[in-house]
mmCIF file of C-alpha atoms (C1' of nucleotides) in Angstrom:
data_model
loop_
_atom_site.group_PDB
_atom_site.id
_atom_site.type_symbol
_atom_site.label_atom_id
_atom_site.label_comp_id
_atom_site.label_asym_id
_atom_site.label_seq_id
_atom_site.Cartn_x
_atom_site.Cartn_y
_atom_site.Cartn_z
ATOM 1 C CA UNK S 1 62.486 37.310 -105.143
ATOM 2 C CA UNK S 2 61.763 37.706 -108.946
ATOM 3 C CA UNK S 3 63.300 40.253 -110.931
ATOM 4 C CA UNK S 4 64.812 39.236 -113.942
ATOM 5 C CA UNK S 5 68.094 37.443 -112.754
ATOM 6 C CA UNK S 6 65.906 35.243 -110.543
ATOM 7 C CA UNK S 7 63.555 34.580 -113.480
ATOM 8 C CA UNK S 8 66.760 33.777 -115.778
ATOM 9 C CA UNK S 9 67.991 31.642 -112.808
ATOM 10 C CA UNK S 10 64.591 29.810 -112.369
ATOM 11 C CA UNK S 11 64.290 29.213 -116.501
ATOM 12 C CA UNK S 12 67.624 27.757 -116.427
ATOM 13 C CA UNK S 13 67.021 25.342 -113.711
ATOM 14 C CA UNK S 14 64.007 24.109 -115.791
ATOM 15 C CA UNK S 15 65.484 23.498 -119.228
ATOM 16 C CA UNK S 16 67.288 20.128 -118.098
ATOM 17 C CA UNK S 17 63.856 18.724 -116.589
ATOM 18 C CA UNK S 18 61.780 20.362 -119.359
ATOM 19 C CA UNK S 19 62.871 21.021 -122.435
ATOM 20 C CA UNK S 20 62.630 18.541 -125.098
ATOM 21 C CA UNK S 21 60.346 16.363 -122.748
ATOM 22 C CA UNK S 22 56.278 15.739 -122.696
ATOM 23 C CA UNK S 23 53.949 16.926 -119.848
ATOM 24 C CA UNK S 24 52.447 13.867 -119.131
ATOM 25 C CA UNK S 25 49.746 15.353 -116.596
ATOM 26 C CA UNK S 26 49.003 18.952 -115.773
ATOM 27 C CA UNK S 27 47.265 19.346 -112.078
ATOM 28 C CA UNK S 28 45.241 22.710 -111.576
ATOM 29 C CA UNK S 29 44.182 22.947 -107.878
ATOM 30 C CA UNK S 30 42.340 26.167 -108.672
ATOM 31 C CA UNK S 31 40.902 28.445 -111.441
ATOM 32 C CA UNK S 32 42.875 31.604 -111.085
ATOM 33 C CA UNK S 33 46.013 33.654 -109.897
ATOM 34 C CA UNK S 34 45.927 37.308 -110.619
ATOM 35 C CA UNK S 35 43.343 36.229 -113.531
ATOM 36 C CA UNK S 36 41.566 33.417 -114.437
ATOM 37 C CA UNK S 37 43.485 30.547 -116.224
ATOM 38 C CA UNK S 38 42.719 29.883 -119.779
ATOM 39 C CA UNK S 39 39.999 27.528 -120.273
ATOM 40 C CA UNK S 40 41.141 24.005 -120.029
ATOM 41 C CA UNK S 41 44.428 24.652 -119.350
ATOM 42 C CA UNK S 42 45.166 21.413 -117.745
ATOM 43 C CA UNK S 43 43.791 19.541 -120.882
ATOM 44 C CA UNK S 44 45.535 21.482 -123.337
ATOM 45 C CA UNK S 45 48.974 21.232 -121.424
ATOM 46 C CA UNK S 46 48.636 17.200 -121.321
ATOM 47 C CA UNK S 47 50.597 15.437 -123.971
ATOM 48 C CA UNK S 48 52.745 18.669 -125.353
ATOM 49 C CA UNK S 49 56.151 18.661 -125.895
ATOM 50 C CA UNK S 50 58.152 21.684 -124.400
ATOM 51 C CA UNK S 51 60.181 22.223 -127.553
ATOM 52 C CA UNK S 52 62.046 25.402 -125.664
ATOM 53 C CA UNK S 53 62.501 27.563 -122.816
ATOM 54 C CA UNK S 54 62.447 31.499 -123.062
ATOM 55 C CA UNK S 55 62.457 34.553 -120.743
ATOM 56 C CA UNK S 56 61.052 37.563 -121.746
ATOM 57 C CA UNK S 57 61.449 40.229 -118.768
ATOM 58 C CA UNK S 58 60.101 38.556 -115.807
ATOM 59 C CA UNK S 59 58.298 36.133 -117.834
ATOM 60 C CA UNK S 60 59.174 32.515 -118.462
ATOM 61 C CA UNK S 61 57.717 31.155 -122.069
ATOM 62 C CA UNK S 62 57.535 27.644 -122.624
ATOM 63 C CA UNK S 63 57.056 26.898 -126.367
ATOM 64 C CA UNK S 64 55.082 23.788 -126.825
ATOM 65 C CA UNK S 65 54.759 20.932 -129.497
ATOM 66 C CA UNK S 66 50.972 21.853 -129.943
ATOM 67 C CA UNK S 67 51.594 25.371 -131.211
ATOM 68 C CA UNK S 68 50.786 27.374 -127.828
ATOM 69 C CA UNK S 69 53.494 28.680 -125.468
ATOM 70 C CA UNK S 70 52.871 28.718 -121.674
ATOM 71 C CA UNK S 71 53.185 31.875 -120.129
ATOM 72 C CA UNK S 72 54.398 31.963 -116.258
ATOM 73 C CA UNK S 73 54.802 35.075 -114.316
ATOM 74 C CA UNK S 74 55.933 34.686 -110.493
ATOM 75 C CA UNK S 75 54.639 38.226 -109.002
ATOM 76 C CA UNK S 76 55.850 38.658 -105.799
ATOM 77 C CA UNK S 77 55.536 35.271 -103.962
ATOM 78 C CA UNK S 78 55.947 32.848 -107.078
ATOM 79 C CA UNK S 79 57.908 29.958 -106.289
ATOM 80 C CA UNK S 80 58.946 26.880 -108.773
ATOM 81 C CA UNK S 81 59.723 23.981 -107.082
ATOM 82 C CA UNK S 82 61.843 21.006 -109.125
ATOM 83 C CA UNK S 83 61.589 17.331 -107.644
ATOM 84 C CA UNK S 84 61.875 13.547 -108.868
ATOM 85 C CA UNK S 85 65.344 14.501 -110.339
ATOM 86 C CA UNK S 86 68.897 13.988 -109.653
ATOM 87 C CA UNK S 87 71.372 16.748 -109.617
ATOM 88 C CA UNK S 88 75.152 15.293 -108.937
ATOM 89 C CA UNK S 89 74.608 12.876 -106.282
ATOM 90 C CA UNK S 90 71.742 14.585 -104.519
ATOM 91 C CA UNK S 91 68.216 13.593 -105.417
ATOM 92 C CA UNK S 92 65.050 16.055 -104.749
ATOM 93 C CA UNK S 93 61.974 13.730 -103.634
ATOM 94 C CA UNK S 94 58.661 14.667 -104.480
ATOM 95 C CA UNK S 95 57.445 16.866 -101.451
ATOM 96 C CA UNK S 96 54.455 16.579 -99.735
ATOM 97 C CA UNK S 97 51.851 18.869 -101.291
ATOM 98 C CA UNK S 98 51.748 22.158 -99.727
ATOM 99 C CA UNK S 99 49.230 24.805 -99.292
ATOM 100 C CA UNK S 100 49.600 27.195 -102.412
ATOM 101 C CA UNK S 101 50.705 24.560 -104.754
ATOM 102 C CA UNK S 102 48.424 25.924 -107.538
ATOM 103 C CA UNK S 103 49.770 23.961 -110.647
ATOM 104 C CA UNK S 104 51.864 20.649 -110.656
ATOM 105 C CA UNK S 105 53.218 19.463 -113.880
ATOM 106 C CA UNK S 106 54.546 15.754 -114.063
ATOM 107 C CA UNK S 107 57.014 15.133 -116.718
ATOM 108 C CA UNK S 108 57.969 12.441 -118.982
ATOM 109 C CA UNK S 109 60.686 10.642 -117.145
ATOM 110 C CA UNK S 110 59.613 11.420 -113.626
ATOM 111 C CA UNK S 111 60.313 14.893 -112.851
ATOM 112 C CA UNK S 112 57.382 17.150 -111.606
ATOM 113 C CA UNK S 113 57.435 20.876 -111.493
ATOM 114 C CA UNK S 114 55.297 22.472 -109.221
ATOM 115 C CA UNK S 115 54.191 26.372 -108.986
ATOM 116 C CA UNK S 116 53.427 27.646 -105.531
ATOM 117 C CA UNK S 117 52.239 31.078 -104.929
ATOM 118 C CA UNK S 118 51.105 32.592 -101.631
ATOM 119 C CA UNK S 119 50.013 35.950 -102.825
ATOM 120 C CA UNK S 120 48.905 34.918 -105.881
ATOM 121 C CA UNK S 121 50.149 38.064 -107.653
ATOM 122 C CA UNK S 122 51.436 35.605 -110.262
ATOM 123 C CA UNK S 123 49.956 34.459 -113.677
ATOM 124 C CA UNK S 124 49.640 31.928 -116.244
ATOM 125 C CA UNK S 125 48.525 31.979 -119.680
ATOM 126 C CA UNK S 126 48.103 30.023 -122.804
ATOM 127 C CA UNK S 127 48.938 31.769 -126.191
ATOM 128 C CA UNK S 128 49.518 31.330 -129.872
ATOM 129 C CA UNK S 129 53.333 30.865 -129.986
ATOM 130 C CA UNK S 130 53.259 32.959 -133.109
ATOM 131 C CA UNK S 131 51.689 35.718 -131.551
ATOM 132 C CA UNK S 132 53.379 35.902 -128.166
ATOM 133 C CA UNK S 133 55.150 39.011 -128.707
ATOM 134 C CA UNK S 134 51.796 40.667 -129.187
ATOM 135 C CA UNK S 135 50.225 39.152 -126.203
ATOM 136 C CA UNK S 136 48.864 41.975 -124.226
ATOM 137 C CA UNK S 137 51.352 41.421 -121.298
ATOM 138 C CA UNK S 138 54.264 41.539 -123.455
ATOM 139 C CA UNK S 139 53.640 43.927 -125.954
ATOM 140 C CA UNK S 140 54.319 47.256 -124.250
ATOM 141 C CA UNK S 141 57.456 45.954 -122.441
ATOM 142 C CA UNK S 142 60.703 47.595 -123.513
ATOM 143 C CA UNK S 143 63.818 46.267 -124.356
ATOM 144 C CA UNK S 144 66.106 43.355 -122.668
ATOM 145 C CA UNK S 145 68.643 45.293 -120.737
ATOM 146 C CA UNK S 146 71.055 42.639 -121.596
ATOM 147 C CA UNK S 147 70.034 43.097 -125.500
ATOM 148 C CA UNK S 148 71.230 44.794 -128.423
ATOM 149 C CA UNK S 149 68.303 47.170 -128.700
ATOM 150 C CA UNK S 150 69.563 49.206 -125.039
ATOM 151 C CA UNK S 151 72.138 51.156 -125.334
ATOM 152 C CA UNK S 152 72.825 54.845 -124.422
ATOM 153 C CA UNK S 153 71.269 56.658 -127.014
ATOM 154 C CA UNK S 154 67.850 54.356 -126.278
ATOM 155 C CA UNK S 155 68.143 55.434 -122.796
ATOM 156 C CA UNK S 156 68.868 59.013 -123.307
ATOM 157 C CA UNK S 157 65.715 59.333 -125.870
ATOM 158 C CA UNK S 158 63.380 57.417 -123.203
ATOM 159 C CA UNK S 159 64.152 59.386 -120.504
ATOM 160 C CA UNK S 160 64.472 62.941 -121.870
ATOM 161 C CA UNK S 161 61.935 65.251 -120.729
ATOM 162 C CA UNK S 162 60.507 63.130 -118.041
ATOM 163 C CA UNK S 163 59.148 64.413 -114.858
ATOM 164 C CA UNK S 164 59.323 61.400 -112.718
ATOM 165 C CA UNK S 165 62.198 60.401 -110.400
ATOM 166 C CA UNK S 166 64.780 58.116 -112.305
ATOM 167 C CA UNK S 167 63.449 55.534 -109.672
ATOM 168 C CA UNK S 168 60.388 55.324 -110.948
ATOM 169 C CA UNK S 169 61.625 55.473 -114.633
ATOM 170 C CA UNK S 170 63.670 52.504 -114.258
ATOM 171 C CA UNK S 171 61.021 50.571 -112.396
ATOM 172 C CA UNK S 172 58.429 51.301 -115.476
ATOM 173 C CA UNK S 173 58.401 48.028 -117.569
ATOM 174 C CA UNK S 174 58.137 50.033 -120.976
ATOM 175 C CA UNK S 175 61.271 51.815 -120.690
ATOM 176 C CA UNK S 176 63.480 48.804 -119.873
ATOM 177 C CA UNK S 177 62.453 45.256 -118.927
ATOM 178 C CA UNK S 178 62.856 43.054 -116.035
ATOM 179 C CA UNK S 179 64.272 45.511 -113.407
ATOM 180 C CA UNK S 180 62.540 45.445 -109.887
ATOM 181 C CA UNK S 181 62.645 47.383 -106.663
ATOM 182 C CA UNK S 182 65.908 45.721 -105.447
ATOM 183 C CA UNK S 183 68.078 45.914 -108.491
ATOM 184 C CA UNK S 184 67.247 49.571 -108.955
ATOM 185 C CA UNK S 185 68.169 50.446 -105.723
ATOM 186 C CA UNK S 186 71.655 48.595 -106.374
ATOM 187 C CA UNK S 187 72.012 50.160 -109.941
ATOM 188 C CA UNK S 188 71.309 53.690 -108.714
ATOM 189 C CA UNK S 189 73.724 53.041 -105.891
ATOM 190 C CA UNK S 190 76.507 52.117 -108.231
ATOM 191 C CA UNK S 191 75.917 54.505 -110.606
ATOM 192 C CA UNK S 192 75.957 57.181 -108.128
ATOM 193 C CA UNK S 193 72.512 58.711 -108.833
ATOM 194 C CA UNK S 194 70.247 60.147 -106.533
ATOM 195 C CA UNK S 195 66.802 57.807 -106.872
ATOM 196 C CA UNK S 196 64.870 60.951 -106.098
ATOM 197 C CA UNK S 197 66.598 63.085 -109.242
ATOM 198 C CA UNK S 198 64.094 63.493 -111.960
ATOM 199 C CA UNK S 199 64.738 61.377 -114.912
ATOM 200 C CA UNK S 200 64.663 64.160 -117.552
ATOM 201 C CA UNK S 201 67.426 66.164 -115.313
ATOM 202 C CA UNK S 202 69.640 63.890 -115.465
ATOM 203 C CA UNK S 203 73.069 64.374 -117.410
ATOM 204 C CA UNK S 204 73.215 62.614 -120.980
ATOM 205 C CA UNK S 205 76.713 61.622 -119.751
ATOM 206 C CA UNK S 206 75.201 60.116 -116.440
ATOM 207 C CA UNK S 207 72.327 58.431 -118.253
ATOM 208 C CA UNK S 208 74.986 57.065 -120.747
ATOM 209 C CA UNK S 209 76.955 55.379 -117.697
ATOM 210 C CA UNK S 210 73.739 53.727 -116.411
ATOM 211 C CA UNK S 211 73.866 51.529 -119.301
ATOM 212 C CA UNK S 212 76.667 49.454 -118.147
ATOM 213 C CA UNK S 213 76.010 49.644 -114.721
ATOM 214 C CA UNK S 214 72.466 48.023 -115.202
ATOM 215 C CA UNK S 215 74.200 45.371 -117.585
ATOM 216 C CA UNK S 216 76.771 44.670 -115.061
ATOM 217 C CA UNK S 217 74.431 44.414 -112.189
ATOM 218 C CA UNK S 218 72.303 42.253 -113.505
ATOM 219 C CA UNK S 219 74.940 39.880 -114.945
ATOM 220 C CA UNK S 220 76.596 39.551 -111.645
ATOM 221 C CA UNK S 221 73.202 38.660 -110.146
ATOM 222 C CA UNK S 222 72.517 35.997 -113.174
ATOM 223 C CA UNK S 223 76.031 34.329 -112.429
ATOM 224 C CA UNK S 224 75.350 34.276 -108.723
ATOM 225 C CA UNK S 225 72.217 32.600 -109.597
ATOM 226 C CA UNK S 226 74.062 30.235 -111.973
ATOM 227 C CA UNK S 227 76.555 29.146 -109.299
ATOM 228 C CA UNK S 228 73.895 28.393 -107.025
ATOM 229 C CA UNK S 229 72.589 25.869 -109.713
ATOM 230 C CA UNK S 230 75.925 24.578 -110.233
ATOM 231 C CA UNK S 231 76.694 23.905 -106.435
ATOM 232 C CA UNK S 232 73.327 22.085 -105.807
ATOM 233 C CA UNK S 233 72.419 24.648 -103.054
ATOM 234 C CA UNK S 234 68.912 24.688 -103.204
ATOM 235 C CA UNK S 235 68.311 21.715 -100.678
ATOM 236 C CA UNK S 236 64.766 21.832 -101.332
ATOM 237 C CA UNK S 237 64.500 22.014 -105.178
ATOM 238 C CA UNK S 238 63.651 25.281 -105.261
ATOM 239 C CA UNK S 239 64.493 27.304 -107.916
ATOM 240 C CA UNK S 240 65.911 30.645 -108.305
ATOM 241 C CA UNK S 241 66.149 31.983 -104.828
ATOM 242 C CA UNK S 242 69.794 32.185 -104.155
ATOM 243 C CA UNK S 243 71.734 33.701 -101.747
ATOM 244 C CA UNK S 244 72.608 37.227 -102.882
ATOM 245 C CA UNK S 245 74.094 40.148 -100.981
ATOM 246 C CA UNK S 246 72.811 43.127 -101.907
ATOM 247 C CA UNK S 247 75.176 46.836 -101.325
ATOM 248 C CA UNK S 248 72.133 48.829 -100.287
ATOM 249 C CA UNK S 249 68.610 46.904 -100.448
ATOM 250 C CA UNK S 250 67.463 46.572 -97.000
ATOM 251 C CA UNK S 251 70.711 48.101 -95.429
ATOM 252 C CA UNK S 252 69.165 50.834 -93.499
ATOM 253 C CA UNK S 253 71.301 52.606 -91.108
ATOM 254 C CA UNK S 254 74.675 50.682 -92.380
ATOM 255 C CA UNK S 255 77.464 52.378 -93.579
ATOM 256 C CA UNK S 256 77.698 52.905 -97.286
ATOM 257 C CA UNK S 257 79.836 50.115 -99.073
ATOM 258 C CA UNK S 258 81.336 52.578 -100.984
ATOM 259 C CA UNK S 259 84.039 53.119 -98.117
ATOM 260 C CA UNK S 260 85.251 56.078 -99.188
ATOM 261 C CA UNK S 261 82.169 58.336 -98.898
ATOM 262 C CA UNK S 262 81.486 57.858 -95.199
ATOM 263 C CA UNK S 263 77.575 57.970 -95.407
ATOM 264 C CA UNK S 264 74.907 56.122 -94.257
ATOM 265 C CA UNK S 265 72.567 54.181 -96.069
ATOM 266 C CA UNK S 266 68.713 56.046 -95.879
ATOM 267 C CA UNK S 267 65.428 54.344 -96.837
ATOM 268 C CA UNK S 268 62.610 56.665 -98.057
ATOM 269 C CA UNK S 269 59.358 55.925 -99.549
ATOM 270 C CA UNK S 270 58.907 56.550 -103.501
ATOM 271 C CA UNK S 271 55.392 55.693 -105.057
ATOM 272 C CA UNK S 272 54.563 53.625 -101.960
ATOM 273 C CA UNK S 273 57.961 51.502 -102.509
ATOM 274 C CA UNK S 274 60.994 51.169 -100.165
ATOM 275 C CA UNK S 275 64.347 53.035 -101.794
ATOM 276 C CA UNK S 276 67.492 52.405 -100.228
ATOM 277 C CA UNK S 277 70.337 54.459 -101.306
ATOM 278 C CA UNK S 278 73.309 56.903 -99.792
ATOM 279 C CA UNK S 279 72.714 60.684 -99.721
ATOM 280 C CA UNK S 280 76.244 61.339 -99.555
ATOM 281 C CA UNK S 281 77.701 59.660 -102.704
ATOM 282 C CA UNK S 282 74.540 59.701 -104.874
ATOM 283 C CA UNK S 283 73.553 62.769 -106.360
ATOM 284 C "C1'" DA D 1 50.291 62.293 -122.269
ATOM 285 C "C1'" DT D 2 52.283 61.760 -117.732
ATOM 286 C "C1'" DG D 3 52.734 61.113 -113.137
ATOM 287 C "C1'" DT D 4 50.545 59.205 -108.575
ATOM 288 C "C1'" DG D 5 48.153 56.604 -105.670
ATOM 289 C "C1'" DT D 6 45.436 52.061 -105.068
ATOM 290 C "C1'" DT D 7 44.600 47.449 -105.013
ATOM 291 C "C1'" DC D 8 44.877 42.517 -105.420
ATOM 292 C "C1'" DC D 9 46.303 38.524 -101.393
ATOM 293 C "C1'" DT D 10 48.627 36.105 -97.463
ATOM 294 C "C1'" DG D 11 52.776 35.723 -94.760
ATOM 295 C "C1'" DT D 12 56.481 37.289 -91.516
ATOM 296 C "C1'" DC D 13 58.172 40.048 -88.507
ATOM 297 C "C1'" DC D 14 58.174 43.496 -84.585
ATOM 298 C "C1'" DG D 15 56.648 45.759 -80.868
ATOM 299 C "C1'" DC D 16 53.490 45.473 -76.946
ATOM 300 C "C1'" DT B 1 52.359 33.346 -76.733
ATOM 301 C "C1'" DG B 2 49.036 36.227 -78.993
ATOM 302 C "C1'" DC B 3 47.378 40.328 -81.394
ATOM 303 C "C1'" DG B 4 47.427 44.084 -84.209
ATOM 304 C "C1'" DG B 5 49.713 46.695 -87.710
ATOM 305 C "C1'" DA B 6 53.401 47.613 -91.201
ATOM 306 C "C1'" DC B 7 55.434 45.596 -94.755
ATOM 307 C "C1'" DA B 8 56.865 42.625 -98.653
ATOM 308 C "C1'" DG B 9 60.894 41.500 -104.072
ATOM 309 C "C1'" DG B 10 54.695 43.209 -109.314
ATOM 310 C "C1'" DA B 11 52.095 45.766 -112.153
ATOM 311 C "C1'" DA B 12 47.372 46.997 -114.142
ATOM 312 C "C1'" DC B 13 44.030 49.852 -112.961
ATOM 313 C "C1'" DA B 14 41.692 54.723 -111.857
ATOM 314 C "C1'" DC B 15 42.055 59.219 -111.657
ATOM 315 C "C1'" DA B 16 44.228 63.979 -111.269
#
DNA sequence: ATGTGTTCCTGTCCGC
DNA sequence: TGCGGACAGGAACACA
């Protein structure tokens, strides 16, 4: 379920196991995911110390002592399992190797990080740390929604004149980073905006109102993910897939959670993807 | 330039 | 319980 909050939760879960530690062994079980792994990836990872774990949009970036940065994208079905560590009173044993365990990192001190991705829409690459921002996957991405560069004036400017539905505009990673199908549905419901409305036809006041809603929805989801880490809820050591209830996503035919409006959640398809919304209170 | 549809791949779920 | 089809949280790409 990797949108920005889930990726951030995975990053935070990896920090204790990875940051400051040496990758003792990297096992690469296939040549590619969405695109081929870089040449000699296993060798280039082996012996490297992880200096810092960062996140940009839905990408996890691990800066290494070798001057390279490991880029990880979870795609649709990517999962990261952590094992060989203790959290509170619980110890996560190494699981048996599983189908679609594409990359396994054995870490100094006994931790193991396993990247599993059934659909293989995920990605991994190694890039020069100094040039990370200019990597082709990162270059065109818009501002972080929780950062200072994302504000009312910016969003008004970027949506001005756009003829595409607001749903599609918010999914466009060049406009704002990290939102996916679920959180766009949640945001538009909370902001009371019809997902079919042309982005450029929404009043400045309503566009401005989207900014704090986007921030709040993402921050709440990150907080929920953080709770799941603190409470050691992931019995199998899988990071990021915390329980989080959505107000409209996947709730077709249920009453609008606004309560007062009396509407029902509808499902429509926009550019090939499901949109869930309340036609009564989203206008 | 901008907007839309297709595509990659496997797993799961639903109706028959 | 098996089988076919729809669908899935991403995003690059081709094309109008």
